PDB file of C-alpha atoms in Angstrom:
ATOM      1  CA  ILE H   1       7.858 -11.155  20.791  1.00 50.00           C
ATOM      2  CA  ASN H   2       4.573 -13.099  20.323  1.00 60.00           C
ATOM      3  CA  ASP H   3       2.770 -10.253  22.051  1.00 66.00           C
ATOM      4  CA  ILE H   4       3.626  -7.926  19.157  1.00 60.00           C
ATOM      5  CA  VAL H   5       1.168  -8.051  16.252  1.00 59.00           C
ATOM      6  CA  PRO H   6       2.066  -8.023  13.445  1.00 55.00           C
ATOM      7  CA  THR H   7       5.273  -9.836  14.441  1.00 55.00           C
ATOM      8  CA  LEU H   8       7.520  -8.203  11.852  1.00 59.00           C
ATOM      9  CA  PRO H   9      11.082  -6.903  12.276  1.00 63.00           C
ATOM     10  CA  HIS H  10      10.245  -3.225  12.278  1.00 60.00           C
ATOM     11  CA  SER H  11       7.248  -3.735  14.568  1.00 61.00           C
ATOM     12  CA  VAL H  12       9.445  -5.585  17.060  1.00 65.00           C
ATOM     13  CA  SER H  13      12.112  -2.800  16.872  1.00 68.00           C
ATOM     14  CA  ASN H  14       9.485  -0.149  17.469  1.00 69.00           C
ATOM     15  CA  ALA H  15       8.064  -2.097  20.433  1.00 61.00           C
ATOM     16  CA  LEU H  16      11.497  -2.574  21.953  1.00 71.00           C
ATOM     17  CA  ALA H  17      12.231   1.140  21.629  1.00 77.00           C
ATOM     18  CA  ALA H  18       8.886   2.052  23.217  1.00 71.00           C
ATOM     19  CA  ALA H  19       9.424  -0.514  26.002  1.00 69.00           C
ATOM     20  CA  GLY H  20      12.904   0.834  26.722  1.00 79.00           C
ATOM     21  CA  LEU H  21      11.571   4.393  26.975  1.00 81.00           C
ATOM     22  CA  ALA H  22       8.693   3.256  29.218  1.00 76.00           C
ATOM     23  CA  ARG H  23      11.119   1.356  31.502  1.00 80.00           C
ATOM     24  CA  SER H  24      13.351   4.436  31.727  1.00 85.00           C
ATOM     25  CA  VAL H  25      10.481   6.338  33.364  1.00 84.00           C
ATOM     26  CA  GLY H  26       9.507   3.500  35.699  1.00 84.00           C
ATOM     27  CA  VAL H  27       6.694   1.727  33.888  1.00 79.00           C
ATOM     28  CA  SER H  28       6.438  -1.911  35.041  1.00 86.00           C
ATOM     29  CA  TYR H  29       7.159  -4.868  32.795  1.00 75.00           C
ATOM     30  CA  LEU H  30       3.577  -6.105  33.204  1.00 82.00           C
ATOM     31  CA  ASP H  31       2.133  -2.725  32.182  1.00 74.00           C
ATOM     32  CA  ILE H  32       4.412  -2.616  29.152  1.00 72.00           C
ATOM     33  CA  GLN H  33       3.398  -6.149  28.169  1.00 74.00           C
ATOM     34  CA  GLY H  34      -0.283  -5.262  28.553  1.00 71.00           C
ATOM     35  CA  ALA H  35       0.149  -2.172  26.392  1.00 68.00           C
ATOM     36  CA  LEU H  36       1.928  -4.188  23.666  1.00 67.00           C
ATOM     37  CA  ILE H  37      -0.781  -6.864  23.683  1.00 68.00           C
ATOM     38  CA  ASP H  38      -3.499  -4.217  23.411  1.00 67.00           C
ATOM     39  CA  PHE H  39      -1.757  -2.222  20.674  1.00 62.00           C
ATOM     40  CA  HIS H  40      -2.825  -2.745  17.075  1.00 66.00           C
ATOM     41  CA  PRO H  41      -1.643  -0.642  14.162  1.00 59.00           C
ATOM     42  CA  GLY H  42      -4.315   1.461  12.482  1.00 65.00           C
ATOM     43  CA  ARG H  43      -5.992   0.406   9.274  1.00 74.00           C
ATOM     44  CA  HIS H  44      -3.919   0.365   6.098  1.00 63.00           C
ATOM     45  CA  ARG H  45      -0.743  -0.373   8.095  1.00 79.00           C
ATOM     46  CA  ILE H  46       0.322  -3.923   7.243  1.00 84.00           C
ATOM     47  CA  GLU H  47      -3.316  -4.979   7.476  1.00 92.00           C
ATOM     48  CA  THR H  48      -3.980  -8.540   6.311  1.00 93.00           C
ATOM     49  CA  ILE H  49      -7.020  -8.450   4.056  1.00 95.00           C
ATOM     50  CA  LYS H  50      -7.111 -12.162   3.238  1.00 95.00           C
ATOM     51  CA  SER H  51      -5.066 -15.313   3.475  1.00 94.00           C
ATOM     52  CA  ALA H  52      -5.922 -18.040   1.005  1.00 92.00           C
ATOM     53  CA  GLN H  53      -3.984 -21.090  -0.220  1.00 90.00           C
ATOM     54  CA  GLY H  54      -0.844 -19.930   1.524  1.00 94.00           C
ATOM     55  CA  VAL H  55      -0.946 -16.429  -0.006  1.00 97.00           C
ATOM     56  CA  SER H  56      -1.328 -13.329   2.136  1.00 96.00           C
ATOM     57  CA  TRP H  57      -2.965 -10.188   0.689  1.00 97.00           C
ATOM     58  CA  ILE H  58      -1.755  -7.187   2.685  1.00 96.00           C
ATOM     59  CA  ASP H  59      -2.801  -3.535   2.645  1.00 97.00           C
ATOM     60  CA  ASP H  60       0.040  -1.213   3.680  1.00 96.00           C
ATOM     61  CA  SER H  61      -1.322   1.774   1.780  1.00 97.00           C
ATOM     62  CA  LYS H  62       0.096   3.975   4.547  1.00 95.00           C
ATOM     63  CA  ALA H  63       3.639   3.098   3.257  1.00 96.00           C
ATOM     64  CA  THR H  64       3.730   6.334   1.295  1.00 97.00           C
ATOM     65  CA  ASN H  65       7.517   6.732   1.092  1.00 97.00           C
ATOM     66  CA  PRO H  66      10.438   4.450   0.070  1.00 98.00           C
ATOM     67  CA  HIS H  67      11.619   3.907   3.680  1.00 95.00           C
ATOM     68  CA  ALA H  68       8.204   2.660   4.834  1.00 95.00           C
ATOM     69  CA  ALA H  69       7.777   0.520   1.715  1.00 97.00           C
ATOM     70  CA  ALA H  70      11.210  -1.072   2.200  1.00 96.00           C
ATOM     71  CA  ALA H  71      10.359  -2.005   5.796  1.00 92.00           C
ATOM     72  CA  SER H  72       7.124  -3.572   4.603  1.00 94.00           C
ATOM     73  CA  ILE H  73       8.713  -5.517   1.714  1.00 96.00           C
ATOM     74  CA  LEU H  74      11.577  -6.760   3.871  1.00 94.00           C
ATOM     75  CA  SER H  75       9.066  -8.181   6.393  1.00 90.00           C
ATOM     76  CA  HIS H  76       8.134 -10.881   3.840  1.00 93.00           C
ATOM     77  CA  LEU H  77      10.148 -13.425   1.864  1.00 95.00           C
ATOM     78  CA  SER H  78       8.461 -13.396  -1.506  1.00 98.00           C
ATOM     79  CA  VAL H  79       6.480 -10.325  -2.501  1.00 98.00           C
ATOM     80  CA  ILE H  80       4.254  -9.371  -5.397  1.00 98.00           C
ATOM     81  CA  TRP H  81       4.673  -5.650  -4.856  1.00 98.00           C
ATOM     82  CA  ILE H  82       1.989  -3.116  -5.768  1.00 98.00           C
ATOM     83  CA  ALA H  83       3.591   0.314  -5.997  1.00 98.00           C
ATOM     84  CA  GLY H  84       3.286   3.791  -7.470  1.00 97.00           C
ATOM     85  CA  GLY H  85       1.468   7.062  -7.144  1.00 96.00           C
ATOM     86  CA  LEU H  86       2.992  10.482  -6.465  1.00 96.00           C
ATOM     87  CA  ALA H  87       6.671  10.089  -5.499  1.00 96.00           C
ATOM     88  CA  LYS H  88       7.006  13.781  -4.575  1.00 94.00           C
ATOM     89  CA  GLY H  89      10.679  13.760  -5.549  1.00 93.00           C
ATOM     90  CA  ALA H  90      11.601  10.577  -3.633  1.00 96.00           C
ATOM     91  CA  ASP H  91      14.426   8.408  -4.941  1.00 96.00           C
ATOM     92  CA  MET H  92      13.381   4.797  -5.508  1.00 98.00           C
ATOM     93  CA  ASN H  93      16.858   3.400  -6.245  1.00 98.00           C
ATOM     94  CA  ALA H  94      17.883   2.602  -2.669  1.00 97.00           C
ATOM     95  CA  LEU H  95      14.515   0.954  -1.954  1.00 97.00           C
ATOM     96  CA  VAL H  96      14.706  -1.351  -4.967  1.00 98.00           C
ATOM     97  CA  GLU H  97      18.398  -2.157  -4.487  1.00 98.00           C
ATOM     98  CA  ARG H  98      17.787  -3.077  -0.840  1.00 96.00           C
ATOM     99  CA  ALA H  99      14.557  -5.070  -1.344  1.00 97.00           C
ATOM    100  CA  LYS H 100      15.168  -6.661  -4.781  1.00 97.00           C
ATOM    101  CA  ASP H 101      15.797 -10.192  -3.420  1.00 97.00           C
ATOM    102  CA  ARG H 102      12.332 -10.226  -1.791  1.00 97.00           C
ATOM    103  CA  ILE H 103      10.440  -8.921  -4.824  1.00 98.00           C
ATOM    104  CA  LYS H 104       9.025 -11.662  -7.057  1.00 98.00           C
ATOM    105  CA  ALA H 105       6.993  -9.339  -9.338  1.00 98.00           C
ATOM    106  CA  VAL H 106       5.861  -5.737  -9.427  1.00 98.00           C
ATOM    107  CA  ILE H 107       2.588  -4.146 -10.401  1.00 98.00           C
ATOM    108  CA  LEU H 108       2.830  -0.402 -11.014  1.00 98.00           C
ATOM    109  CA  ILE H 109       0.152   2.261 -10.900  1.00 97.00           C
ATOM    110  CA  GLY H 110       0.073   5.996 -10.739  1.00 95.00           C
ATOM    111  CA  ALA H 111       1.719   9.117 -12.037  1.00 94.00           C
ATOM    112  CA  ASP H 112       5.334   8.392 -11.018  1.00 96.00           C
ATOM    113  CA  ARG H 113       5.429   4.661 -11.662  1.00 96.00           C
ATOM    114  CA  ASP H 114       8.173   5.199 -14.235  1.00 96.00           C
ATOM    115  CA  LEU H 115      10.574   6.194 -11.413  1.00 96.00           C
ATOM    116  CA  ILE H 116      10.056   2.799  -9.806  1.00 98.00           C
ATOM    117  CA  GLU H 117      10.321   1.028 -13.149  1.00 98.00           C
ATOM    118  CA  ALA H 118      13.653   2.779 -13.840  1.00 98.00           C
ATOM    119  CA  ALA H 119      15.003   1.577 -10.452  1.00 98.00           C
ATOM    120  CA  LEU H 120      13.799  -1.923 -11.233  1.00 98.00           C
ATOM    121  CA  LEU H 121      15.531  -1.875 -14.633  1.00 98.00           C
ATOM    122  CA  LYS H 122      18.738  -0.797 -12.917  1.00 98.00           C
ATOM    123  CA  TYR H 123      18.735  -3.137  -9.876  1.00 98.00           C
ATOM    124  CA  ALA H 124      16.310  -5.967 -10.721  1.00 98.00           C
ATOM    125  CA  PRO H 125      16.055  -6.111 -14.494  1.00 97.00           C
ATOM    126  CA  HIS H 126      14.725  -9.677 -14.543  1.00 97.00           C
ATOM    127  CA  THR H 127      11.861  -9.024 -12.122  1.00 98.00           C
ATOM    128  CA  PRO H 128       8.524  -9.143 -13.957  1.00 98.00           C
ATOM    129  CA  CYS H 129       6.845  -5.747 -14.019  1.00 98.00           C
ATOM    130  CA  ILE H 130       3.315  -4.876 -15.132  1.00 98.00           C
ATOM    131  CA  LYS H 131       1.963  -1.357 -15.546  1.00 97.00           C
ATOM    132  CA  ILE H 132      -1.783  -1.083 -14.997  1.00 95.00           C
ATOM    133  CA  ASP H 133      -3.721   1.356 -17.149  1.00 87.00           C
ATOM    134  CA  ALA H 134      -7.347   1.138 -16.141  1.00 75.00           C
ATOM    135  CA  ASP H 135     -10.005   3.774 -16.510  1.00 70.00           C
ATOM    136  CA  TYR H 136     -10.735   5.529 -13.255  1.00 73.00           C
ATOM    137  CA  ILE H 137     -12.354   8.651 -11.949  1.00 75.00           C
ATOM    138  CA  LYS H 138     -10.844   9.869  -8.710  1.00 81.00           C
ATOM    139  CA  GLY H 139     -13.467   9.268  -6.055  1.00 78.00           C
ATOM    140  CA  GLY H 140     -15.764   7.526  -8.544  1.00 82.00           C
ATOM    141  CA  GLU H 141     -17.737   4.343  -7.966  1.00 84.00           C
ATOM    142  CA  SER H 142     -15.737   2.156 -10.366  1.00 88.00           C
ATOM    143  CA  ASN H 143     -13.009   0.008  -8.871  1.00 92.00           C
ATOM    144  CA  ALA H 144     -11.630  -1.107 -12.244  1.00 93.00           C
ATOM    145  CA  LEU H 145      -8.122   0.075 -11.394  1.00 94.00           C
ATOM    146  CA  MET H 146      -7.686  -2.022  -8.269  1.00 95.00           C
ATOM    147  CA  GLU H 147      -9.586  -4.945  -9.740  1.00 96.00           C
ATOM    148  CA  SER H 148      -7.047  -4.913 -12.619  1.00 96.00           C
ATOM    149  CA  VAL H 149      -4.237  -4.790 -10.058  1.00 97.00           C
ATOM    150  CA  VAL H 150      -5.565  -7.776  -8.112  1.00 97.00           C
ATOM    151  CA  THR H 151      -6.203  -9.744 -11.305  1.00 97.00           C
ATOM    152  CA  ALA H 152      -2.603  -9.105 -12.392  1.00 97.00           C
ATOM    153  CA  ALA H 153      -1.256 -10.131  -8.977  1.00 98.00           C
ATOM    154  CA  LYS H 154      -3.197 -13.407  -9.167  1.00 97.00           C
ATOM    155  CA  GLY H 155      -1.158 -14.288 -12.219  1.00 97.00           C
ATOM    156  CA  PHE H 156       2.062 -14.424 -10.133  1.00 97.00           C
ATOM    157  CA  VAL H 157       1.035 -15.910  -6.792  1.00 97.00           C
ATOM    158  CA  ALA H 158       2.101 -19.224  -5.340  1.00 96.00           C
ATOM    159  CA  SER H 159       1.888 -20.577  -1.824  1.00 96.00           C
ATOM    160  CA  GLY H 160       4.239 -18.658   0.443  1.00 96.00           C
ATOM    161  CA  ASP H 161       3.872 -15.359  -1.433  1.00 98.00           C
ATOM    162  CA  THR H 162       2.597 -12.073  -0.083  1.00 97.00           C
ATOM    163  CA  VAL H 163       0.720  -9.660  -2.327  1.00 98.00           C
ATOM    164  CA  LEU H 164       1.653  -6.329  -0.795  1.00 98.00           C
ATOM    165  CA  LEU H 165       0.209  -2.901  -1.436  1.00 98.00           C
ATOM    166  CA  ALA H 166       3.106  -0.742  -0.149  1.00 98.00           C
ATOM    167  CA  PRO H 167       3.144   2.002  -2.780  1.00 98.00           C
ATOM    168  CA  ALA H 168       6.179   4.060  -1.675  1.00 98.00           C
ATOM    169  CA  CYS H 169       4.199   7.002  -3.006  1.00 97.00           C
ATOM    170  CA  ALA H 170       1.348   9.325  -2.057  1.00 97.00           C
ATOM    171  CA  SER H 171      -2.115   8.528  -3.397  1.00 95.00           C
ATOM    172  CA  MET H 172      -3.619  11.813  -4.519  1.00 93.00           C
ATOM    173  CA  ASP H 173      -3.024  11.274  -8.230  1.00 93.00           C
ATOM    174  CA  GLN H 174      -5.626   8.493  -8.427  1.00 93.00           C
ATOM    175  CA  PHE H 175      -7.335   8.273  -5.049  1.00 94.00           C
ATOM    176  CA  ILE H 176      -8.905  10.603  -2.462  1.00 94.00           C
ATOM    177  CA  SER H 177      -6.420   9.425   0.174  1.00 96.00           C
ATOM    178  CA  TYR H 178      -4.185   6.518   1.159  1.00 96.00           C
ATOM    179  CA  ALA H 179      -7.232   5.153   3.032  1.00 96.00           C
ATOM    180  CA  ASP H 180      -9.314   5.247  -0.155  1.00 96.00           C
ATOM    181  CA  ARG H 181      -6.531   3.465  -2.008  1.00 96.00           C
ATOM    182  CA  GLY H 182      -6.347   0.771   0.713  1.00 97.00           C
ATOM    183  CA  ASP H 183     -10.107   0.404   0.872  1.00 97.00           C
ATOM    184  CA  ARG H 184     -10.332  -0.097  -2.876  1.00 96.00           C
ATOM    185  CA  PHE H 185      -7.548  -2.660  -2.786  1.00 97.00           C
ATOM    186  CA  ALA H 186      -9.293  -4.524   0.035  1.00 97.00           C
ATOM    187  CA  ALA H 187     -12.602  -4.468  -1.843  1.00 97.00           C
ATOM    188  CA  ALA H 188     -10.968  -5.885  -4.965  1.00 97.00           C
ATOM    189  CA  VAL H 189      -9.229  -8.636  -2.981  1.00 97.00           C
ATOM    190  CA  LYS H 190     -12.468  -9.588  -1.256  1.00 96.00           C
ATOM    191  CA  LYS H 191     -14.289  -9.657  -4.585  1.00 96.00           C
ATOM    192  CA  LEU H 192     -11.680 -11.487  -6.696  1.00 96.00           C
ATOM    193  CA  VAL H 193      -9.616 -13.718  -4.425  1.00 95.00           C
ATOM    194  CA  ASN H 194     -11.257 -17.028  -3.624  1.00 88.00           C
ATOM    195  CA  ASP H 195     -10.011 -19.627  -1.165  1.00 75.00           C
ATOM    196  CA  ASP H 196      -9.128 -21.861  -4.134  1.00 59.00           C
ATOM    197  CA  ILE H 197      -6.671 -19.617  -5.999  1.00 45.00           C
TER     198      ILE H 197
END
């Protein structure tokens, strides 16, 4: 299990499934182990941007649907969840109901953030929730939106927490792509999060 990075439940499950398939066609254990050691998820897939004072800041901007966001949230014990964007008709109720015990606070952005807020009101009504309204121009130079998000997240963090960008939504309402969203989050974290939170 230590060969799998990040060592998270869904990553381990995926690795076991891949290993089982590889073994079924005769790939050796050592070759499978080597492949697992060499494998690293692409950028914006549970990518740790910074760890400071016991708080992890993670970019999982690729989590563009509720299923992916749930897997990401459930991989951590105490999450300040950054969510929202274009839901494209997705239902957020099952996600929030399943992950509510891991969510310490929520920071919402984007066009369909009210869908997530409604699910929170139904299944986690006492979870703090902040909506960020910052001026932005899609593709513009300003990073005011993500800087506002990171500043809000800093207000909730304590040692042992994870600040997690796992939006459960597509990005095209505010960003050029999920990569742009993740890059802007990473830039804001690097700018605003010091080692002495």
